[in-house]
Coordinates of C-alpha atoms in Angstrom, one line a residue:
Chain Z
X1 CA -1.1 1.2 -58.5
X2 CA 1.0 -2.0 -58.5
X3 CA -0.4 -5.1 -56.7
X4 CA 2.4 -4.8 -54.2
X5 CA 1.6 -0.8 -53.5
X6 CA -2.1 -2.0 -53.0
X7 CA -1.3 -4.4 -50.9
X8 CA 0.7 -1.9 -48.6
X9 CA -1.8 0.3 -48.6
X10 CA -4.4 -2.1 -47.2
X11 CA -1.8 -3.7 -44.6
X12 CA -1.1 -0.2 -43.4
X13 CA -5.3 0.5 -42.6
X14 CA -5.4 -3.1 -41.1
X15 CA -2.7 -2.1 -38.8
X16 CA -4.4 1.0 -38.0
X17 CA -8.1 0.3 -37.4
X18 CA -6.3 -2.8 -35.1
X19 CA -4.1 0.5 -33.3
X20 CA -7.2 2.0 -32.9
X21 CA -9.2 -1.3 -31.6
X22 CA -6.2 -1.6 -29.5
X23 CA -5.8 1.7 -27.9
X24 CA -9.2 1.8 -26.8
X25 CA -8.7 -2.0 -24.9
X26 CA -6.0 0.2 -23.4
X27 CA -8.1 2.9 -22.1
X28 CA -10.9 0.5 -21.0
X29 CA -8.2 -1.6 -19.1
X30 CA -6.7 1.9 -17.4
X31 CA -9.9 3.0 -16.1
X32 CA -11.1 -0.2 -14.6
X33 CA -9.2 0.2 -11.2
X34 CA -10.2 3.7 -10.8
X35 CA -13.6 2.7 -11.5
X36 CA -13.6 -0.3 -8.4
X37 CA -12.5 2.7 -6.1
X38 CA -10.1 5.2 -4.8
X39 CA -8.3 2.9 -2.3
X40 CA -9.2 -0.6 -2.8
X41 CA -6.6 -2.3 -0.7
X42 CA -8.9 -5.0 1.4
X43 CA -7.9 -7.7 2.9
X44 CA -9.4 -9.7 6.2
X45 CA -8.5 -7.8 9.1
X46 CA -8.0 -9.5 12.8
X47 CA -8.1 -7.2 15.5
X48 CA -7.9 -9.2 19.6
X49 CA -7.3 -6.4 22.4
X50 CA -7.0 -7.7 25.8
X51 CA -9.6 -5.5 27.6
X52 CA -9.0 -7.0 31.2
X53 CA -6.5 -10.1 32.4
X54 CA -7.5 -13.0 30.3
X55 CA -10.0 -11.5 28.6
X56 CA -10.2 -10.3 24.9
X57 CA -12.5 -8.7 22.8
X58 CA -11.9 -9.6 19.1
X59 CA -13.1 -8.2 15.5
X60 CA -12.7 -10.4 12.8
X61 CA -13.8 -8.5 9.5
X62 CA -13.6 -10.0 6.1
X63 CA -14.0 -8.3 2.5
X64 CA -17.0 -8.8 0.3
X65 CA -16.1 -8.9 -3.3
X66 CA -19.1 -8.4 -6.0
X67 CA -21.5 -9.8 -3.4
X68 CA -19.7 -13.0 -2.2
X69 CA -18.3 -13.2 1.0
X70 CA -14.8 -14.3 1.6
X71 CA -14.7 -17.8 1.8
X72 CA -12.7 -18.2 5.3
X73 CA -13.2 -19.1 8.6
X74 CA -11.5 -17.6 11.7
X75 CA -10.8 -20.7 14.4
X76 CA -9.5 -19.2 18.0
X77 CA -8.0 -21.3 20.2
X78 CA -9.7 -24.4 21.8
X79 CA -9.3 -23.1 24.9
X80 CA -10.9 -19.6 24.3
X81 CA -14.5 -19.4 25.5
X82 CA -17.2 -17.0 24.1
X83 CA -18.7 -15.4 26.7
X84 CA -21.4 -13.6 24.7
X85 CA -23.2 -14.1 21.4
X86 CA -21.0 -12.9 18.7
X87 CA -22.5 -9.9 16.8
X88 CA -22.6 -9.9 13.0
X89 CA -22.5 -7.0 11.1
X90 CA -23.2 -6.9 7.1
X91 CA -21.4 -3.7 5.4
X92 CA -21.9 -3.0 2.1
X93 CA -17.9 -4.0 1.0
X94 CA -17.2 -6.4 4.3
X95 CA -18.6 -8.5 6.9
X96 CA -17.5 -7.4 10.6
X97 CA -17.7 -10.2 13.6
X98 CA -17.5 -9.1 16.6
X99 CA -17.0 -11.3 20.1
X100 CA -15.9 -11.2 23.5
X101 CA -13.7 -13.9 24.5
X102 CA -12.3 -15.4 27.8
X103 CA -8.8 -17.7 28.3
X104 CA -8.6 -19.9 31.4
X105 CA -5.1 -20.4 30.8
X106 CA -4.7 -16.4 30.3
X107 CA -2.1 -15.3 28.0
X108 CA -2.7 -15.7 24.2
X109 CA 0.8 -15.5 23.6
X110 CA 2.0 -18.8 22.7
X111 CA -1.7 -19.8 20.8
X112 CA -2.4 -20.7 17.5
X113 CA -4.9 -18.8 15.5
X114 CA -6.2 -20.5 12.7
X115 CA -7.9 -19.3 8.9
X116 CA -9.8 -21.9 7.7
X117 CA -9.8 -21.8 4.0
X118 CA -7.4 -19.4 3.2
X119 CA -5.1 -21.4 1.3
X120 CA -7.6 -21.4 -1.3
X121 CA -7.6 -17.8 -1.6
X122 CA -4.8 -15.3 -1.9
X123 CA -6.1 -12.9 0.2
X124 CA -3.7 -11.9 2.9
X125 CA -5.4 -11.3 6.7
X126 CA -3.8 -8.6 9.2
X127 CA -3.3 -9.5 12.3
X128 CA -3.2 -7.6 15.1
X129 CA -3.0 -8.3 19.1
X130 CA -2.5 -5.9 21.8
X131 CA -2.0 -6.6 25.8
X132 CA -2.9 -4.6 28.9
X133 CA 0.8 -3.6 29.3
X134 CA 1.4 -2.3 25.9
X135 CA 2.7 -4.8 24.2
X136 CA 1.7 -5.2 20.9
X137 CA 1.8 -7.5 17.5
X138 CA 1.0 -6.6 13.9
X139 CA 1.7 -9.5 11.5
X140 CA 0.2 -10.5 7.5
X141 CA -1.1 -13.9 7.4
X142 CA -0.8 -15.6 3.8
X143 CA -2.8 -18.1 2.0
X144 CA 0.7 -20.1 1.9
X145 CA 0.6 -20.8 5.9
X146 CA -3.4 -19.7 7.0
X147 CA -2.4 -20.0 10.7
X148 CA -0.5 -17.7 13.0
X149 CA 1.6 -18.8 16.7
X150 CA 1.5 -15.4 18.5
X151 CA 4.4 -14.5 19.6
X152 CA 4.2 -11.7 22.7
X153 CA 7.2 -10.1 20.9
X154 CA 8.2 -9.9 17.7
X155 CA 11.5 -9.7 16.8
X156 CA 12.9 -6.2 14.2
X157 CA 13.3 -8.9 11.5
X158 CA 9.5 -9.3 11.5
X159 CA 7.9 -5.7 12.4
X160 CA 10.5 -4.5 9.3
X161 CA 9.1 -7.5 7.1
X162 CA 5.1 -6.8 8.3
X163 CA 5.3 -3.4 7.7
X164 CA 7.4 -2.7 4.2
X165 CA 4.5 -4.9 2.8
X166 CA 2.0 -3.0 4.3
X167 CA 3.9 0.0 2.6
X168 CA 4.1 -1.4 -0.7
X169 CA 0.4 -2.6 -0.8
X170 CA -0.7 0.6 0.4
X171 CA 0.6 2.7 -2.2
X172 CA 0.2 -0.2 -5.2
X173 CA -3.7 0.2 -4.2
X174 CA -3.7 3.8 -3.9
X175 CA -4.8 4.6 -7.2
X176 CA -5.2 8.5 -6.5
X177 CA -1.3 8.6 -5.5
X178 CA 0.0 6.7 -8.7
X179 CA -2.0 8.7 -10.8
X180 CA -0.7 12.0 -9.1
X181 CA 2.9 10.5 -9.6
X182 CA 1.9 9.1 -13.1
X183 CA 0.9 12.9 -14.0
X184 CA 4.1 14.2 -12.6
X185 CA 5.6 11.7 -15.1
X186 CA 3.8 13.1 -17.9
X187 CA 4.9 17.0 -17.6
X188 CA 8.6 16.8 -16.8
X189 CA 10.6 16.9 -19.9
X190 CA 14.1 15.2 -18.4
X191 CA 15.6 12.3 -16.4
X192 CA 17.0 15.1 -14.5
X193 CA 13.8 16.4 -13.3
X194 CA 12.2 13.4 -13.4
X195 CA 14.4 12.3 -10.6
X196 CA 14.4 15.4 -8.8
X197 CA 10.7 15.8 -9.2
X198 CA 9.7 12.2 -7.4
X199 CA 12.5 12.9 -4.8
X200 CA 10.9 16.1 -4.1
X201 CA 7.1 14.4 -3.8
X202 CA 9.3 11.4 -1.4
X203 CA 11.2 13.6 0.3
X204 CA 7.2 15.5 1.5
X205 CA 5.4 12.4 1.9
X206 CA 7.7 11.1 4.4
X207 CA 8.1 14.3 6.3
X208 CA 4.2 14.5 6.8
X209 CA 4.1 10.9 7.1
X210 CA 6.3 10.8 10.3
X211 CA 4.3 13.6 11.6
X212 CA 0.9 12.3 11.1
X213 CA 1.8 8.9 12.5
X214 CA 3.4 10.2 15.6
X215 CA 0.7 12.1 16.2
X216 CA 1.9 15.9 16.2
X217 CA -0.6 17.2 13.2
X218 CA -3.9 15.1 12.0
X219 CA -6.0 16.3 9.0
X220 CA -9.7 14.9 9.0
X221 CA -9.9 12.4 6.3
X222 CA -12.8 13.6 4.6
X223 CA -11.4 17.3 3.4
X224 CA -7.7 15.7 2.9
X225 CA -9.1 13.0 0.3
X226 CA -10.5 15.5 -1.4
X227 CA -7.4 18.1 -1.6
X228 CA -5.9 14.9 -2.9
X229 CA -7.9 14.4 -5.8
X230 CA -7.9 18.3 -6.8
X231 CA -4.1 17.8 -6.4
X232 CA -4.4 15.6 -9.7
X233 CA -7.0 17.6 -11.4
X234 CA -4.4 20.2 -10.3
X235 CA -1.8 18.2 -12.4
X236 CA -4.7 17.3 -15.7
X237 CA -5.2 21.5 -16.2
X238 CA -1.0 21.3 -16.1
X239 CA -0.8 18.6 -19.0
X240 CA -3.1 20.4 -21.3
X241 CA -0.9 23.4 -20.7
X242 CA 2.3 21.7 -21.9
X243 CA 0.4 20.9 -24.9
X244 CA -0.4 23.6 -25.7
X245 CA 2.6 24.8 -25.9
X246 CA 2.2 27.4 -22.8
X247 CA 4.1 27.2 -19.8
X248 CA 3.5 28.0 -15.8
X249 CA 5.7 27.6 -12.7
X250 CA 4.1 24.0 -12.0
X251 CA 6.1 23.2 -15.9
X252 CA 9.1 25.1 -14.6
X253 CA 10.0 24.2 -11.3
X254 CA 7.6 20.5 -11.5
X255 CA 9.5 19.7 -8.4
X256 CA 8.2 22.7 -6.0
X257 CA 4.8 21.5 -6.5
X258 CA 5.6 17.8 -6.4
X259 CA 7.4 18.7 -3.0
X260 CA 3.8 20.8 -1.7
X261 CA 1.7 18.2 -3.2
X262 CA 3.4 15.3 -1.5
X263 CA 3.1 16.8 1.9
X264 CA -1.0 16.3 1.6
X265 CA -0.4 12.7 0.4
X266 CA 1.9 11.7 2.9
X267 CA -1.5 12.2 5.1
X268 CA -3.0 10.0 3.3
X269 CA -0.3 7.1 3.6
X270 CA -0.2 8.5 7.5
X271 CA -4.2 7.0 7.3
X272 CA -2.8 3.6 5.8
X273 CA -0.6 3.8 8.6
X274 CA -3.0 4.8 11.6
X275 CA -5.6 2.4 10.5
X276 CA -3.5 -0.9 11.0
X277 CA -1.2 1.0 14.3
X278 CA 2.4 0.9 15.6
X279 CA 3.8 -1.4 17.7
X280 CA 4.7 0.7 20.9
X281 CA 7.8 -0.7 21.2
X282 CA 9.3 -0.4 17.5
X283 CA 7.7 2.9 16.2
X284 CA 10.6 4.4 14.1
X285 CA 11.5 1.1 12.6
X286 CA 8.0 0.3 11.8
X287 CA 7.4 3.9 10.4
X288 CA 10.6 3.4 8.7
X289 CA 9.7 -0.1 6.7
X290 CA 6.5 1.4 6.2
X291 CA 7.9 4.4 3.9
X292 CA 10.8 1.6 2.5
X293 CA 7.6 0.4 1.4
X294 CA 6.1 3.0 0.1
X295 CA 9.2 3.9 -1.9
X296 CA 9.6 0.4 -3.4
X297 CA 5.9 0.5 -4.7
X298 CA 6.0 3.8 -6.2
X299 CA 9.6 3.0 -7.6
X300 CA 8.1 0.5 -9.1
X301 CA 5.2 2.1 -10.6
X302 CA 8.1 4.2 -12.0
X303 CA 10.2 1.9 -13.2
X304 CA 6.8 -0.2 -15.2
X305 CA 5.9 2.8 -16.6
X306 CA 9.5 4.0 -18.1
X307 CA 9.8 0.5 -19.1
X308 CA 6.3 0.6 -21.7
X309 CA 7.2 4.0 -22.6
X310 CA 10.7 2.7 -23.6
X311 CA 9.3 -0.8 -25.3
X312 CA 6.5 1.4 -27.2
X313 CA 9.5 3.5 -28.8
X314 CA 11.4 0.6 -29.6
X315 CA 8.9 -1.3 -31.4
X316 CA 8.3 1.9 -33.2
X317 CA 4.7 2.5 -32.5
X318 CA 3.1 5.2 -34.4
X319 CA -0.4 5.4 -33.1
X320 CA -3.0 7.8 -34.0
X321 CA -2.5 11.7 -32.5
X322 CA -5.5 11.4 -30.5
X323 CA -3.8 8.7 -28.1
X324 CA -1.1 11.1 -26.6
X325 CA -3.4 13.2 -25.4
X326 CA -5.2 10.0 -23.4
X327 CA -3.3 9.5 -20.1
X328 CA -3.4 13.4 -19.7
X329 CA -6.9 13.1 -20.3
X330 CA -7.3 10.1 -17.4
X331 CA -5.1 12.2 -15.3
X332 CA -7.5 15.2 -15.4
X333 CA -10.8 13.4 -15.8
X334 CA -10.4 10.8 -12.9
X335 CA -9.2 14.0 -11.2
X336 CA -12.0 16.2 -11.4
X337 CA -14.3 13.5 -10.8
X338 CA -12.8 12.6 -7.8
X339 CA -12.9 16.2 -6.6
X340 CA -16.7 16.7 -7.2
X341 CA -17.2 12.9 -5.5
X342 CA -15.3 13.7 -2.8
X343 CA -16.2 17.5 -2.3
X344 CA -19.9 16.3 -2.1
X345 CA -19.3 14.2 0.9
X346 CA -17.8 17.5 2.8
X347 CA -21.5 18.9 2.7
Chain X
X1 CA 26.4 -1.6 -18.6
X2 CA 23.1 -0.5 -18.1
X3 CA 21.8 -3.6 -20.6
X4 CA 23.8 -6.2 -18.0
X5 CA 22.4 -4.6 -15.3
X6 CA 19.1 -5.0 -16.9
X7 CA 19.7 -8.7 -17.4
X8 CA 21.1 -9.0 -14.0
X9 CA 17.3 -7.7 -12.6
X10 CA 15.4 -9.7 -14.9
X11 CA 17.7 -13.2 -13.8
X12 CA 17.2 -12.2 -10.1
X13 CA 13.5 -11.6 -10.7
X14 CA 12.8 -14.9 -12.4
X15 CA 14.8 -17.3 -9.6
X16 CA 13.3 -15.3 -6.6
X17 CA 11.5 -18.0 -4.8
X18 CA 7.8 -17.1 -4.1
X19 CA 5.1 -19.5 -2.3
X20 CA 2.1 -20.3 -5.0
X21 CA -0.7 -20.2 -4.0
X22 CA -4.1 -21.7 -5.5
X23 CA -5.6 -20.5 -8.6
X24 CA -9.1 -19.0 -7.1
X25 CA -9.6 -15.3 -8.2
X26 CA -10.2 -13.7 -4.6
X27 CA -7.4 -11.4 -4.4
X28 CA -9.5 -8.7 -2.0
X29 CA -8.5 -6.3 -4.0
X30 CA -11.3 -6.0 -6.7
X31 CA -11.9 -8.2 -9.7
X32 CA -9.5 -6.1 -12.1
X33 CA -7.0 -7.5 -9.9
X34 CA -8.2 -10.9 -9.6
X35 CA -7.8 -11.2 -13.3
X36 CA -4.0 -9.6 -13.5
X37 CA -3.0 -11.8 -10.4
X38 CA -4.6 -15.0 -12.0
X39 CA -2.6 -14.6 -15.0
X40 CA 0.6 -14.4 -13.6
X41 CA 0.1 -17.5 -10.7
X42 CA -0.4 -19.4 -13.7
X43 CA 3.1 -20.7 -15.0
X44 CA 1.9 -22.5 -18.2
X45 CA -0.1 -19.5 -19.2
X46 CA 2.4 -17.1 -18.9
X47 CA 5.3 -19.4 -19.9
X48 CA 2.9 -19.8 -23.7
X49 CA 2.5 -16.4 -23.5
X50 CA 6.6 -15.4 -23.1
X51 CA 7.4 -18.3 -25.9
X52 CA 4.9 -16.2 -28.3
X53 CA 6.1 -12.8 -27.5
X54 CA 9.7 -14.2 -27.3
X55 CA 8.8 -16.0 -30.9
X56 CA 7.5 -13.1 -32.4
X57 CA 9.8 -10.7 -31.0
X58 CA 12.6 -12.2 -32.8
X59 CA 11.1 -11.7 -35.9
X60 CA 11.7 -7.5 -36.0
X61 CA 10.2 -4.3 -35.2
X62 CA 7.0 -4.9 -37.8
X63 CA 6.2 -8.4 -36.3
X64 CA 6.6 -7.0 -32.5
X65 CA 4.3 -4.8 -33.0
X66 CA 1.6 -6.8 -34.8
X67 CA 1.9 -9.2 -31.7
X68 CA 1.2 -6.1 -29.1
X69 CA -1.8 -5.3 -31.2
X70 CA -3.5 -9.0 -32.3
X71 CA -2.1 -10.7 -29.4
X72 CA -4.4 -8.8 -26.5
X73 CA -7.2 -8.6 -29.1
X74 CA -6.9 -12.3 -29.4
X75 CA -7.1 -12.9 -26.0
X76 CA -10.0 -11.0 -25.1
X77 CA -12.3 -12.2 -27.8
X78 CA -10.9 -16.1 -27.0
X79 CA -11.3 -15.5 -23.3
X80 CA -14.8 -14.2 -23.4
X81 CA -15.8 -16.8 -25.8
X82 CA -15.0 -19.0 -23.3
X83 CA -16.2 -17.0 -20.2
X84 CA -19.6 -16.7 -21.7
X85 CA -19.9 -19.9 -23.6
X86 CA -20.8 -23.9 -22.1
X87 CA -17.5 -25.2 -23.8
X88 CA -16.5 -27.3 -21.2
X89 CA -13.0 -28.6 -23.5
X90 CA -9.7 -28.3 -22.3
X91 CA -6.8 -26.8 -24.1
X92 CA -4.6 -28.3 -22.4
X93 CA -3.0 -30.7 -24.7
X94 CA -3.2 -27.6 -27.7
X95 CA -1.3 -25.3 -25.5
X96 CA 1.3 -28.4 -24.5
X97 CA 1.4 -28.6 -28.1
X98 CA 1.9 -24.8 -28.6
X99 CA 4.6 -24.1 -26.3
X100 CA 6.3 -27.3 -28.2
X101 CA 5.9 -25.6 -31.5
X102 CA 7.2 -22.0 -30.4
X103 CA 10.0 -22.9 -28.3
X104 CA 11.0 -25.2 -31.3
X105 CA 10.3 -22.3 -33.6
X106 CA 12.6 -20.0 -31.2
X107 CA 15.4 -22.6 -30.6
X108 CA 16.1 -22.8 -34.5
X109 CA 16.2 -19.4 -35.2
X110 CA 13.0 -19.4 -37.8
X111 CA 12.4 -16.3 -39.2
X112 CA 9.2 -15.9 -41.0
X113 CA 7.1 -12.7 -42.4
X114 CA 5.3 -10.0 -40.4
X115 CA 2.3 -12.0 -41.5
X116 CA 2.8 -15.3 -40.5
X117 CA 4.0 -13.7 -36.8
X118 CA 1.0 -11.8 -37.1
X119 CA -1.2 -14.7 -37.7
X120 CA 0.9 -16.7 -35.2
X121 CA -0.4 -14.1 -32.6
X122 CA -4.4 -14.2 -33.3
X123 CA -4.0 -18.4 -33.2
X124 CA -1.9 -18.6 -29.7
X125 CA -3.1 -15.6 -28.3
X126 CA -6.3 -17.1 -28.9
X127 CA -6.0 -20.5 -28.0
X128 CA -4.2 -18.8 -24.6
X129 CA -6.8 -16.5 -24.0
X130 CA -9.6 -19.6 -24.6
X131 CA -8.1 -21.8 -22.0
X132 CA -7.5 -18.4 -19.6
X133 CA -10.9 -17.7 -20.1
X134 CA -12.5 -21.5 -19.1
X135 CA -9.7 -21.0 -16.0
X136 CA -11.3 -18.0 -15.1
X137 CA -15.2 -19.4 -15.7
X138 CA -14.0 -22.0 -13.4
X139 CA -13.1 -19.8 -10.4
X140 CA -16.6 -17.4 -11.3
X141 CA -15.2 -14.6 -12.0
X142 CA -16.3 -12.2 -15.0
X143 CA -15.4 -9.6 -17.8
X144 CA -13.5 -7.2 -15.3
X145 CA -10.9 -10.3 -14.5
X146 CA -11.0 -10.6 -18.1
X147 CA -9.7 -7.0 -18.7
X148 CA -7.1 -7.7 -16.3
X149 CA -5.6 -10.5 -17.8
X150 CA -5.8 -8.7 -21.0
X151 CA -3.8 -5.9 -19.1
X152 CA -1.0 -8.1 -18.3
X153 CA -1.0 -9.6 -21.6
X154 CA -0.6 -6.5 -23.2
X155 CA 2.1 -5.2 -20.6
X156 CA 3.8 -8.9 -21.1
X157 CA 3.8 -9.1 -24.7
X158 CA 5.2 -5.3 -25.0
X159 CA 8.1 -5.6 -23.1
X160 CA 9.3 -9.0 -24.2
X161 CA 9.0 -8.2 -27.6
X162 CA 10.7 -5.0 -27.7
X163 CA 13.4 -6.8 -25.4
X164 CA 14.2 -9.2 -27.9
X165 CA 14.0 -6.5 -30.6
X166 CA 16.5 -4.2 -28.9
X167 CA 18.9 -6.7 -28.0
X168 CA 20.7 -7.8 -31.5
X169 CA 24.1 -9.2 -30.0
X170 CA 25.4 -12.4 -31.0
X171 CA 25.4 -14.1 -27.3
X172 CA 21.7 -12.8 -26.5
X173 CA 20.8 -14.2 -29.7
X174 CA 22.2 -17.7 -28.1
X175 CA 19.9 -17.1 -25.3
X176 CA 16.9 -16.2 -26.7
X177 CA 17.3 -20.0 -28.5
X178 CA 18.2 -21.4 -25.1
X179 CA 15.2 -19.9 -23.7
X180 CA 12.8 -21.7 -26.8
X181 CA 14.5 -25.0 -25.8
X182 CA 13.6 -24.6 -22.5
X183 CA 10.0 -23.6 -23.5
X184 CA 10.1 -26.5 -25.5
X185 CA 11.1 -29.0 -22.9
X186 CA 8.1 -27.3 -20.7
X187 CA 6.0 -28.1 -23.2
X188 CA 7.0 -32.0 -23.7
X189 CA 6.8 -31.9 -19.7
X190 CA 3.4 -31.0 -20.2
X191 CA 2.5 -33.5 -22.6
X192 CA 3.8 -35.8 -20.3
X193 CA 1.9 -35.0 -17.1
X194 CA -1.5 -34.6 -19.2
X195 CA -0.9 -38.1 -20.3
X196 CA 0.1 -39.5 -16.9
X197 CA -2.5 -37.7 -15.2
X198 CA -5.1 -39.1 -18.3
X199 CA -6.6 -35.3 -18.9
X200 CA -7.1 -33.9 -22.5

């Protein structure tokens, strides 16, 4: 063998056992959200409901992240008097404040709520307020201003602004839904399908969406988290059948089920949705940014995804055989062990 | 068409404005995230990280795929180095230095071998990763942020690099040596400010 041949040779196993080194970081890196939790999106939530004139009873909860609290400090107004001794309660993820207040001057609308601290974070803090007579404001406070004016109204500008966000966090820390959509990805075979498959799952989510959120159908959270996660085992069993070289009606018509599927997870976004509440006076354009936001996120996760797969084949990767089956595997592994996590609770 | 639109995205992307916020890793949304998001508020991280895969890149196929390999390897083994060790030295000046070197590198045109790339990405990645690392010690965070820098380094270093290798047209050629002199000017900036400021 001539130097140069060796020499090829020994490049060529260098640049495999670094593959190999490499797709495992990989692996490691894609199971590390999944392995946090399910839904991870936390940040500090502000809740003040006027429960008679002038008076407000206010929750203040802020996450705990590996056993630190978050470092920020909620300052009411200086004219807003306590008129019990706040109750602290330590959760296991959070820390939950609770406290009756009183205004002389009455209305809150016009005051300045301050978070002390939170410019040195970049945790974001929801915000919401609701009066006797139904009006109502939802806003996201950011590290970049840490104070809010409350505003009795809030103009469409703002309630489309608050709630696309919302939308696009929601869905960005949904792991369970991108992986669902990630394992749609994997067993459609055409652009064409592709984009009739993730219409169909939009097209579901936002019917079910709408209807959770306006109240006509509820599904208890508990039963419906779990349907979710067998929905991806559901998709894991499907990926081992494309490689195998078998096919089924979920590989045939990839759309049908995307379109049944989605329907259960646009419950699950209708939960996102319940949890932080509507503004009585804007509901369709709030539900509407909402699912714009929705849409964007899981566009995105799309679009990120197509992107790496497109780089990786123009770089010309040729990795060992074992890593094409990986993401299928994730796909089916996170999903069965969600399922069995989740099914547990039920009893 | 579809390649303008492409550039079009990626222009609009880069000048949208967005408020920056400080560098502490308490994202509320887990440490994996803490780590991603730390790495990209961090302009001269990310800016020594685009000059290497843009660098790289421009060398071919062979080279781009070296760096998606070494680089994130490099990274992780710098960054917990420094995670875990008491080094309490600054990079700073190095990777001033670094983002000098590349964007000069870029802006002529060098071409080198596959091996020289490839060594180029263990020593950056590595001197990047180090200083990511002591950023992250600083803020307390641990090997979970770590995996999600390494995350974004690898997702970074991926699509630049096969960017610059599926783009062979004369005027993206004349951008890609715009973009090292800009590099380059950010990294003489950042010799100057260290100096000013009287940090090493």
């Amino acid at each position: 063998m001539t130097k140069q041949a060796d020499q090829a040779v020994r490049f060529r196993m260098l640049h495999r056992i670094a593959l190999q080194a490499f797709v495992l970081l990989c692996l490691v890196a894609a199971g590390m959200p999944p392995a946090a939790e399910a839904h991870e999106s936390r940040p500090a939530y502000l809740q003040i409901r006027e429960v008679a004139p002038a008076r407000y009873d206010v929750l203040w909860r802020t996450p705990v992240n590996s056993g630190m609290p978050l470092p920020v400090m909620l300052r009411l107004p200086e004219a807003a008097r306590n008129t019990a001794d706040p109750i602290i309660q330590r959760l296991n993820d959070s820390t939950v404040e609770r406290r009756r207040i009183e205004l002389p001057e009455g209305d809150l609308a016009g005051q300045r709520i301050d978070f002390v601290g939170l410019q040195a974070t970049i945790t974001d803090v929801l915000v919401r307020v609701s009066w006797l007579d139904g009006r109502q404001v939802t806003e996201i406070v950011r590290p970049a201003r840490p104070w809010i004016e409350l505003s009795d109204r809030q103009s469409i500008w703002q309630v489309a602004r608050t709630y696309t966000t919302l939308g696009i966090e929601h869905i960005l820390m949904g792991f369970d839904h991108l992986l669902f959509v990630a394992g749609l990805m994997i067993i459609v075979r055409s652009t064409r399908s592709l984009i009739k498959t993730i219409t169909a799952f939009t097209v579901a989510h936002s019917i079910t969406l709408a209807i959770a959120t306006l109240g006509y159908a509820s599904v208890p959270a508990a039963p419906l988290n779990a349907a979710i996660a067998l929905s991806i085992l559901f998709l894991g069993v499907e990926v081992v059948r494309l490689w195998r070289g078998q096919t089924s009606f979920t590989l045939r018509h990839p759309w049908i089920v995307a379109f049944a599927f989605g329907l259960l997870h646009g419950f699950g976004f209708a939960s996102g949705l319940t949890t932080v509440g509507l503004p009585t006076s804007d509901i369709p354009l709030a539900l509407l940014a909402f699912n714009i936001g929705v849409e964007i996120g899981q566009l995105a996760f799309v679009v990120v995804i197509l992107l790496l797969h497109r780089a990786i084949r123009i770089l010309q990767f040729d990795p060992p055989r074992w890593t094409y089956y990986a993401p299928g595997y994730l796909v089916g592994s996170l999903g069965a062990f969600w399922t069995i996590e989740r099914a547990l609770i039920l009893f | 068409m579809r390649r303008s639109a492409v550039g079009v995205l990626l222009a609009a992307a880069l000048c949208a404005p967005t408020p920056s916020y400080a560098h502490l890793v308490n994202s509320g949304l887990g440490p994996f995230y803490d780590g991603a998001l730390h790495l990209m508020l961090t302009p001269m991280d990310l800016v020594g990280l685009a000059a290497l895969s843009l660098f790289v890149g421009s060398q071919g196929a062979g080279a781009g795929r070296l760096l998606v390999i070494i680089a994130p390897l490099a990274w992780l083994l710098a960054g917990a180095v420094a995670l875990y060790s008491r080094v309490d030295a600054s990079f700073a000046v190095v990777n001033a230095g670094s983002l000098v070197l590349l964007g000069g590198c870029i802006a002529l045109g060098l071409k080198t071998s596959p091996a020289v790339a490839a060594v180029a990405a263990a020593v950056f990645g590595g001197l990047l990763g180090f200083q990511s690392g002591l950023e992250l010690r600083a803020a307390g965070a641990d090997w979970v942020a770590l995996i999600g820098t390494v995350a974004v380094v690898l997702a970074v270093t991926l699509l630049i690099s096969a960017l610059v290798v599926s783009y062979t047209a004369f005027a993206f050629r004349v951008v890609l040596r715009v973009l090292g002199s800009w590099a380059a000017a950010t990294g003489l900036l950042s010799f100057g400010w260290i100096m000013a400021s009287g940090a090493s």
